[in-house]
GROMACS .gro file of C-alpha atoms in nm:
model
  102
    1MET     CA    1  -1.355   0.855   2.236
    2SER     CA    2  -0.990   0.918   2.149
    3ASP     CA    3  -0.881   1.026   1.792
    4SER     CA    4  -0.732   0.686   1.708
    5ASP     CA    5  -1.060   0.508   1.829
    6LYS     CA    6  -1.248   0.745   1.599
    7VAL     CA    7  -1.026   0.664   1.301
    8LEU     CA    8  -1.071   0.287   1.364
    9GLN     CA    9  -1.450   0.329   1.391
   10ASP     CA   10  -1.449   0.531   1.064
   11MET     CA   11  -1.248   0.260   0.894
   12GLU     CA   12  -1.478  -0.015   1.015
   13GLU     CA   13  -1.787   0.170   0.903
   14GLY     CA   14  -1.619   0.253   0.568
   15GLY     CA   15  -1.556  -0.114   0.486
   16ASP     CA   16  -1.788  -0.115   0.187
   17GLY     CA   17  -1.628   0.199   0.051
   18MET     CA   18  -1.279   0.045   0.094
   19THR     CA   19  -1.404  -0.262  -0.095
   20LYS     CA   20  -1.549  -0.039  -0.378
   21TYR     CA   21  -1.216   0.157  -0.408
   22GLY     CA   22  -1.009  -0.154  -0.384
   23ASN     CA   23  -1.198  -0.306  -0.672
   24MET     CA   24  -1.166   0.015  -0.873
   25ILE     CA   25  -0.791   0.017  -0.829
   26LEU     CA   26  -0.769  -0.348  -0.923
   27GLU     CA   27  -0.957  -0.292  -1.237
   28PHE     CA   28  -0.742   0.014  -1.324
   29VAL     CA   29  -0.426  -0.197  -1.261
   30LYS     CA   30  -0.549  -0.486  -1.475
   31LYS     CA   31  -0.655  -0.272  -1.763
   32GLU     CA   32  -0.389   0.006  -1.763
   33VAL     CA   33  -0.078  -0.138  -1.599
   34PHE     CA   34  -0.090  -0.501  -1.724
   35GLN     CA   35  -0.313  -0.447  -2.022
   36ASP     CA   36  -0.239  -0.719  -2.283
   37ARG     CA   37  -0.001  -0.920  -2.084
   38LYS     CA   38  -0.055  -1.287  -2.001
   39ASN     CA   39   0.231  -1.328  -1.769
   40VAL     CA   40   0.329  -1.100  -1.483
   41SER     CA   41   0.635  -1.168  -1.278
   42VAL     CA   42   0.625  -1.190  -0.893
   43GLU     CA   43   0.876  -0.908  -0.886
   44GLU     CA   44   0.646  -0.674  -1.079
   45ILE     CA   45   0.352  -0.747  -0.844
   46VAL     CA   46   0.585  -0.699  -0.540
   47THR     CA   47   0.711  -0.374  -0.677
   48LEU     CA   48   0.352  -0.255  -0.753
   49VAL     CA   49   0.223  -0.338  -0.410
   50ALA     CA   50   0.528  -0.172  -0.248
   51ALA     CA   51   0.461   0.146  -0.459
   52LEU     CA   52   0.092   0.148  -0.362
   53THR     CA   53   0.190   0.097   0.000
   54ASP     CA   54   0.421   0.405  -0.022
   55LEU     CA   55   0.144   0.601  -0.190
   56SER     CA   56  -0.099   0.505   0.083
   57VAL     CA   57   0.136   0.605   0.358
   58SER     CA   58   0.215   0.935   0.186
   59LEU     CA   59  -0.154   1.014   0.134
   60LEU     CA   60  -0.239   0.938   0.505
   61ALA     CA   61   0.059   1.153   0.618
   62LYS     CA   62  -0.084   1.448   0.432
   63PHE     CA   63  -0.394   1.444   0.666
   64ARG     CA   64  -0.182   1.466   0.993
   65LYS     CA   65  -0.201   1.783   1.196
   66GLU     CA   66   0.177   1.790   1.201
   67PRO     CA   67   0.354   1.702   0.867
   68ILE     CA   68   0.581   1.393   0.838
   69ASP     CA   69   0.898   1.431   0.638
   70THR     CA   70   0.894   1.240   0.312
   71SER     CA   71   1.187   1.026   0.404
   72ARG     CA   72   1.009   0.928   0.723
   73ALA     CA   73   0.692   0.845   0.525
   74THR     CA   74   0.898   0.621   0.302
   75GLU     CA   75   1.053   0.451   0.595
   76ILE     CA   76   0.707   0.380   0.741
   77GLY     CA   77   0.588   0.254   0.404
   78ARG     CA   78   0.878   0.015   0.385
   79ASP     CA   79   0.800  -0.111   0.743
   80VAL     CA   80   0.438  -0.156   0.664
   81PHE     CA   81   0.522  -0.343   0.347
   82ARG     CA   82   0.767  -0.573   0.517
   83HIS     CA   83   0.519  -0.642   0.800
   84MET     CA   84   0.236  -0.715   0.555
   85VAL     CA   85   0.455  -0.960   0.341
   86GLY     CA   86   0.571  -1.132   0.666
   87LYS     CA   87   0.222  -1.186   0.796
   88ILE     CA   88   0.114  -1.333   0.459
   89GLY     CA   89   0.410  -1.581   0.502
   90PHE     CA   90   0.647  -1.495   0.228
   91ASP     CA   91   1.018  -1.550   0.267
   92MET     CA   92   1.152  -1.216   0.403
   93GLY     CA   93   1.507  -1.305   0.290
   94GLN     CA   94   1.404  -1.254  -0.070
   95LEU     CA   95   1.293  -0.900   0.012
   96SER     CA   96   1.621  -0.760   0.121
   97LYS     CA   97   1.622  -0.471  -0.128
   98PRO     CA   98   1.295  -0.429  -0.318
   99SER     CA   99   1.376  -0.225  -0.630
  100VAL     CA  100   1.120   0.033  -0.539
  101TYR     CA  101   1.331   0.131  -0.238
  102ALA     CA  102   1.664   0.122  -0.418
   0.00000   0.00000   0.00000
């Protein structure tokens, strides 16, 4: 089994853990980031998701055998974010320069 196959198998087996941590992060964001707010703008949510994507890429990059330059990790995060947003079906033209990448 190749290393990439092992990683995918670990991710599939860790699905319950990912759900648990995802829910923990969601609760933290609701309580701490958007505490007493009734309205949150789309731009704020997009920026938050972009920042979490960057954080995820940076964290994963730290576990590589060979380090990835931080600017390369940011570039990967941007690509992942754009791919994710495009797959969901949002208008990519509105994401020309997310503020998190400015």
